[in-house]
CSV table of C-alpha atoms and ligand atoms in Angstrom, one decimal:
chain,number,residue,atom,x,y,z
A,13,MET,CA,40.5,37.2,-35.2
A,14,SER,CA,39.5,39.0,-32.1
A,15,GLN,CA,42.0,39.5,-29.4
A,16,THR,CA,41.1,39.3,-25.7
A,17,ASN,CA,43.1,39.5,-22.6
A,18,ASP,CA,41.5,36.4,-21.1
A,19,PRO,CA,44.1,34.0,-19.6
A,20,MET,CA,45.0,30.9,-21.7
A,21,THR,CA,45.7,27.4,-20.4
A,22,ASP,CA,49.3,26.4,-20.9
A,23,HIS,CA,48.7,23.6,-23.3
A,24,ALA,CA,48.4,23.5,-27.0
A,25,TYR,CA,47.3,20.6,-29.2
A,26,ASP,CA,48.4,20.9,-32.8
A,27,GLY,CA,48.4,24.6,-32.3
A,28,ILE,CA,45.0,24.7,-30.9
A,29,THR,CA,44.9,26.6,-27.6
A,30,GLU,CA,42.2,27.0,-25.0
A,31,TYR,CA,41.0,29.9,-22.8
A,32,ASP,CA,41.2,29.3,-19.1
A,33,ASN,CA,37.6,30.0,-18.3
A,34,PRO,CA,36.5,27.8,-15.4
A,35,THR,CA,32.7,27.8,-14.5
A,36,PRO,CA,31.9,30.4,-12.0
A,37,GLY,CA,32.1,29.4,-8.3
A,38,TRP,CA,28.4,29.8,-7.7
A,39,TRP,CA,27.6,27.5,-10.6
A,40,THR,CA,30.0,24.8,-9.4
A,41,TRP,CA,28.7,24.9,-5.9
A,42,LEU,CA,25.1,24.8,-7.1
A,43,PHE,CA,26.1,21.7,-9.1
A,44,VAL,CA,27.8,20.1,-6.1
A,45,GLY,CA,24.8,21.0,-4.0
A,46,THR,CA,22.4,19.1,-6.3
A,47,ILE,CA,24.6,16.0,-6.0
A,48,ILE,CA,24.7,16.2,-2.2
A,49,PHE,CA,20.9,16.8,-2.2
A,50,SER,CA,20.3,13.8,-4.4
A,51,ILE,CA,22.3,11.5,-2.1
A,52,LEU,CA,20.5,12.8,1.0
A,53,TYR,CA,17.2,12.6,-0.7
A,54,PHE,CA,17.9,9.0,-1.9
A,55,MET,CA,18.8,8.0,1.7
A,56,VAL,CA,15.8,9.5,3.3
A,57,ALA,CA,13.4,8.2,0.6
A,58,THR,CA,14.7,4.6,0.7
A,59,MET,CA,15.2,4.5,4.5
A,60,SER,CA,11.7,5.7,5.2
A,61,GLY,CA,10.5,2.3,4.0
A,62,GLY,CA,9.4,3.7,0.6
A,63,GLY,CA,6.9,5.9,2.4
A,64,MET,CA,8.2,8.9,0.4
A,65,SER,CA,8.0,7.3,-3.0
A,66,PRO,CA,5.6,8.9,-5.4
A,67,VAL,CA,3.6,5.7,-5.5
A,68,ALA,CA,3.3,5.5,-1.8
A,69,SER,CA,2.2,9.1,-1.4
A,70,TYR,CA,-0.3,8.7,-4.2
A,71,ASN,CA,-1.8,5.6,-2.5
A,72,ALA,CA,-1.9,7.4,0.9
A,73,SER,CA,-3.8,10.4,-0.5
A,74,LEU,CA,-6.1,8.2,-2.5
A,75,GLU,CA,-6.9,6.2,0.6
A,76,LYS,CA,-7.5,9.4,2.5
A,77,GLU,CA,-9.9,10.7,-0.1
A,78,LEU,CA,-11.8,7.4,-0.1
A,79,ARG,CA,-12.2,7.5,3.6
A,80,LYS,CA,-14.0,10.8,3.1
A,81,GLN,CA,-16.5,8.9,1.0
A,82,TYR,CA,-17.4,6.5,3.9
A,83,GLY,CA,-20.6,8.5,4.1
A,84,GLU,CA,-21.8,6.8,0.9
A,85,LEU,CA,-21.8,3.4,2.6
A,86,ALA,CA,-23.8,4.6,5.6
A,87,GLU,CA,-27.0,2.9,4.5
A,88,LEU,CA,-25.3,-0.5,3.9
A,89,LYS,CA,-26.0,-3.3,6.4
A,90,ASN,CA,-23.6,-6.0,7.4
A,91,ASP,CA,-25.3,-8.6,5.2
A,92,ASP,CA,-24.4,-10.8,2.3
A,93,ALA,CA,-25.5,-8.4,-0.4
A,94,SER,CA,-23.4,-5.5,1.0
A,95,VAL,CA,-20.2,-7.7,1.3
A,96,LEU,CA,-20.7,-8.9,-2.3
A,97,LYS,CA,-21.4,-5.4,-3.5
A,98,LEU,CA,-18.2,-3.9,-2.1
A,99,MET,CA,-16.3,-7.0,-3.1
A,100,ARG,CA,-17.0,-6.1,-6.8
A,101,ASP,CA,-16.0,-2.5,-6.3
A,102,GLU,CA,-12.3,-1.9,-7.1
A,103,LYS,CA,-12.2,1.3,-5.1
A,104,TRP,CA,-13.4,-0.3,-1.8
A,105,LEU,CA,-11.2,-3.4,-2.3
A,106,ARG,CA,-8.2,-1.1,-2.2
A,107,VAL,CA,-9.4,0.5,1.0
A,108,GLY,CA,-10.1,-3.0,2.4
A,109,GLU,CA,-6.7,-4.2,1.4
A,110,SER,CA,-5.1,-1.3,3.3
A,111,ILE,CA,-7.2,-2.0,6.4
A,112,PHE,CA,-6.2,-5.6,6.1
A,113,ASN,CA,-2.5,-4.7,5.7
A,114,THR,CA,-2.6,-2.5,8.8
A,115,ASN,CA,-4.6,-4.8,11.2
A,116,CYS,CA,-4.7,-8.4,9.9
A,117,VAL,CA,-1.4,-9.2,8.1
A,118,ALA,CA,0.5,-10.0,11.3
A,119,CYS,CA,-1.6,-13.2,11.9
A,120,HIS,CA,-3.2,-13.9,8.5
A,121,GLY,CA,-0.2,-13.0,6.3
A,122,LYS,CA,0.2,-10.8,3.3
A,123,GLY,CA,-2.7,-11.4,0.9
A,124,GLY,CA,-4.3,-13.6,3.6
A,125,VAL,CA,-2.2,-16.8,3.0
A,126,GLY,CA,-2.2,-17.6,6.8
A,127,VAL,CA,0.6,-17.4,9.3
A,128,THR,CA,-0.6,-18.1,12.9
A,129,ALA,CA,-4.2,-17.6,11.6
A,130,PRO,CA,-6.1,-19.5,8.9
A,131,ASN,CA,-5.4,-19.2,5.3
A,132,LEU,CA,-8.2,-17.0,3.8
A,133,THR,CA,-7.2,-17.7,0.2
A,134,ASP,CA,-8.4,-21.3,0.0
A,135,ASP,CA,-11.9,-22.8,-0.1
A,136,HIS,CA,-12.0,-24.0,3.5
A,137,TRP,CA,-13.6,-22.0,6.3
A,138,ILE,CA,-14.0,-22.6,10.0
A,139,TRP,CA,-16.6,-20.0,10.9
A,140,VAL,CA,-17.9,-18.8,7.6
A,141,LYS,CA,-20.8,-20.2,5.5
A,142,SER,CA,-21.8,-17.0,3.8
A,143,PRO,CA,-20.1,-13.6,3.2
A,144,ALA,CA,-22.0,-11.9,6.2
A,145,ASP,CA,-20.3,-14.4,8.6
A,146,ILE,CA,-17.0,-12.8,7.8
A,147,VAL,CA,-18.3,-9.5,9.1
A,148,ASP,CA,-19.5,-11.3,12.3
A,149,VAL,CA,-16.1,-12.9,12.9
A,150,VAL,CA,-14.4,-9.6,12.3
A,151,LEU,CA,-16.7,-7.6,14.7
A,152,ASN,CA,-16.9,-10.2,17.5
A,153,GLY,CA,-13.7,-12.2,17.2
A,154,ARG,CA,-13.4,-16.0,17.8
A,155,LYS,CA,-11.7,-18.4,20.2
A,156,ASN,CA,-11.5,-16.1,23.2
A,157,GLY,CA,-9.7,-13.4,21.3
A,158,ALA,CA,-7.2,-15.6,19.4
A,159,MET,CA,-9.0,-13.9,16.6
A,160,PRO,CA,-9.5,-10.5,18.2
A,161,ALA,CA,-12.9,-8.6,18.1
A,162,TRP,CA,-12.6,-5.5,16.0
A,163,LYS,CA,-15.8,-3.8,16.8
A,164,ASN,CA,-14.2,-1.2,19.0
A,165,THR,CA,-11.1,-0.7,16.9
A,166,LEU,CA,-12.3,-0.4,13.3
A,167,ARG,CA,-14.4,2.7,12.5
A,168,GLY,CA,-17.7,3.1,10.7
A,169,PRO,CA,-18.0,0.8,7.7
A,170,GLU,CA,-14.4,-0.5,8.0
A,171,PRO,CA,-15.4,-4.0,9.3
A,172,LEU,CA,-17.7,-4.4,6.2
A,173,ILE,CA,-15.0,-3.0,3.9
A,174,VAL,CA,-12.2,-5.3,5.2
A,175,SER,CA,-14.7,-8.3,5.1
A,176,ALA,CA,-15.3,-7.5,1.4
A,177,TYR,CA,-11.6,-7.7,0.8
A,178,VAL,CA,-11.4,-11.0,2.7
A,179,ALA,CA,-14.3,-12.3,0.6
A,180,SER,CA,-12.4,-11.4,-2.5
A,181,LEU,CA,-9.4,-13.4,-1.4
A,182,ARG,CA,-11.3,-16.7,-1.6
A,183,ARG,CA,-9.6,-19.0,-4.1
A,184,SER,CA,-7.0,-16.4,-4.9
A,185,GLY,CA,-4.6,-19.4,-4.5
A,186,GLY,CA,-1.9,-18.0,-2.3
A,187,THR,CA,0.3,-20.8,-1.0
A,188,GLY,CA,0.5,-20.7,2.8
A,189,ARG,CA,-1.2,-22.4,5.7
A,190,GLY,CA,-3.0,-25.7,4.9
A,191,PRO,CA,-6.8,-25.9,4.7
A,192,GLU,CA,-8.8,-25.7,8.0
A,193,GLY,CA,-12.6,-26.2,8.3
A,194,THR,CA,-14.9,-27.3,5.5
A,195,VAL,CA,-15.5,-26.3,1.9
A,196,ILE,CA,-18.5,-24.0,1.8
A,197,PRO,CA,-21.0,-23.1,-1.1
A,198,ASN,CA,-19.9,-20.6,-3.7
A,199,TRP,CA,-20.7,-17.0,-3.2
A,200,LYS,CA,-19.4,-15.7,-6.4
B,6,LIG,C1,-3.8,-11.9,16.7
B,6,LIG,C2,-3.9,-12.6,15.5
B,6,LIG,C3,-5.1,-12.2,14.5
B,6,LIG,C4,-5.3,-11.0,14.0
B,6,LIG,C5,-4.6,-9.7,14.1
B,6,LIG,C6,-6.5,-11.2,13.1
B,6,LIG,N1,-6.9,-12.5,13.1
B,6,LIG,FE1,-8.4,-13.3,12.1
B,6,LIG,N2,-8.1,-15.1,13.0
B,6,LIG,C7,-7.1,-15.4,13.9
B,6,LIG,C8,-7.2,-16.8,14.3
B,6,LIG,C9,-6.3,-17.5,15.3
B,6,LIG,C10,-8.3,-17.3,13.7
B,6,LIG,C11,-8.9,-18.7,13.8
B,6,LIG,C12,-9.8,-18.8,14.9
B,6,LIG,C13,-10.2,-20.3,15.1
B,6,LIG,O1,-9.4,-21.2,14.8
B,6,LIG,O2,-11.4,-20.5,15.6
B,6,LIG,C14,-8.9,-16.2,12.8
B,6,LIG,C15,-10.0,-16.3,12.0
B,6,LIG,C16,-10.4,-15.4,11.1
B,6,LIG,C17,-11.5,-15.6,10.2
B,6,LIG,C18,-12.3,-16.8,10.0
B,6,LIG,C19,-11.6,-17.8,9.1
B,6,LIG,C20,-12.4,-19.1,8.9
B,6,LIG,O3,-11.7,-20.0,8.4
B,6,LIG,O4,-13.5,-19.1,9.3
B,6,LIG,C21,-11.6,-14.4,9.5
B,6,LIG,C22,-12.6,-14.1,8.4
B,6,LIG,C23,-10.6,-13.5,10.0
B,6,LIG,N3,-9.9,-14.1,11.0
B,6,LIG,C24,-10.4,-12.2,9.5
B,6,LIG,C25,-9.6,-11.3,10.1
B,6,LIG,C26,-9.5,-9.9,9.7
B,6,LIG,C27,-10.3,-9.3,8.6
B,6,LIG,C28,-8.5,-9.4,10.5
B,6,LIG,C29,-8.1,-7.9,10.6
B,6,LIG,C30,-9.2,-6.9,10.8
B,6,LIG,C31,-8.0,-10.4,11.4
B,6,LIG,N4,-8.7,-11.6,11.1
B,6,LIG,C32,-7.0,-10.2,12.3
B,6,LIG,C33,-6.1,-14.5,14.3
B,6,LIG,C34,-6.0,-13.2,14.0
């Protein structure tokens, strides 16, 4: 049995004794530091409205990348075919949803179920007969600005993209404001 001069703790259990070898100070403080960091990080990450979560930052950079691809939409017109085309494209729907969440949710509610503005998830429409009418409502507004005109606020193809998202909400069945307007022909 090798002998060392290391100090022993003063207890013995059934003759088993123990060296008094605490972890080095730098190690302990590093450990304490990680705990403090995790508490601070947790507070910042949760109090920043989830904006720092991995999912949120993934979505933010994805959306930024997609915006760079606006060029590919340059030749699209604000017509029925273009709205329907984007409506069937998962990638543009995501961008449309994000534009909607930034600009429209306050009045139309999350997912378009309607708050102070009409429910966009039912089959009743006031101003819309075909998909292109959505773009016209978005660009020019209605009712003296109760529905604001977005032509000077949204950039490039954004009115078309958000309209495709609105078109996709039809019959998505969100419970919210009651039906307004009339039932219009299918576009799907
Ligand atoms: C300040 C509140 C407000 C905001 C913000 C707003 N809207 Fe509206 N929107 C309205 C109101 C009010 C109406 C109904 C107008 C009417 O009754 O004639 C409406 C109507 C509409 C309609 C027509 C619905 C129908 O039944 O024909 C569409 C489509 C629409 N909005 C899309 C949007 C989109 C897309 C955005 C975001 C870019 C948006 N709105 C932002 C208030 C708003």
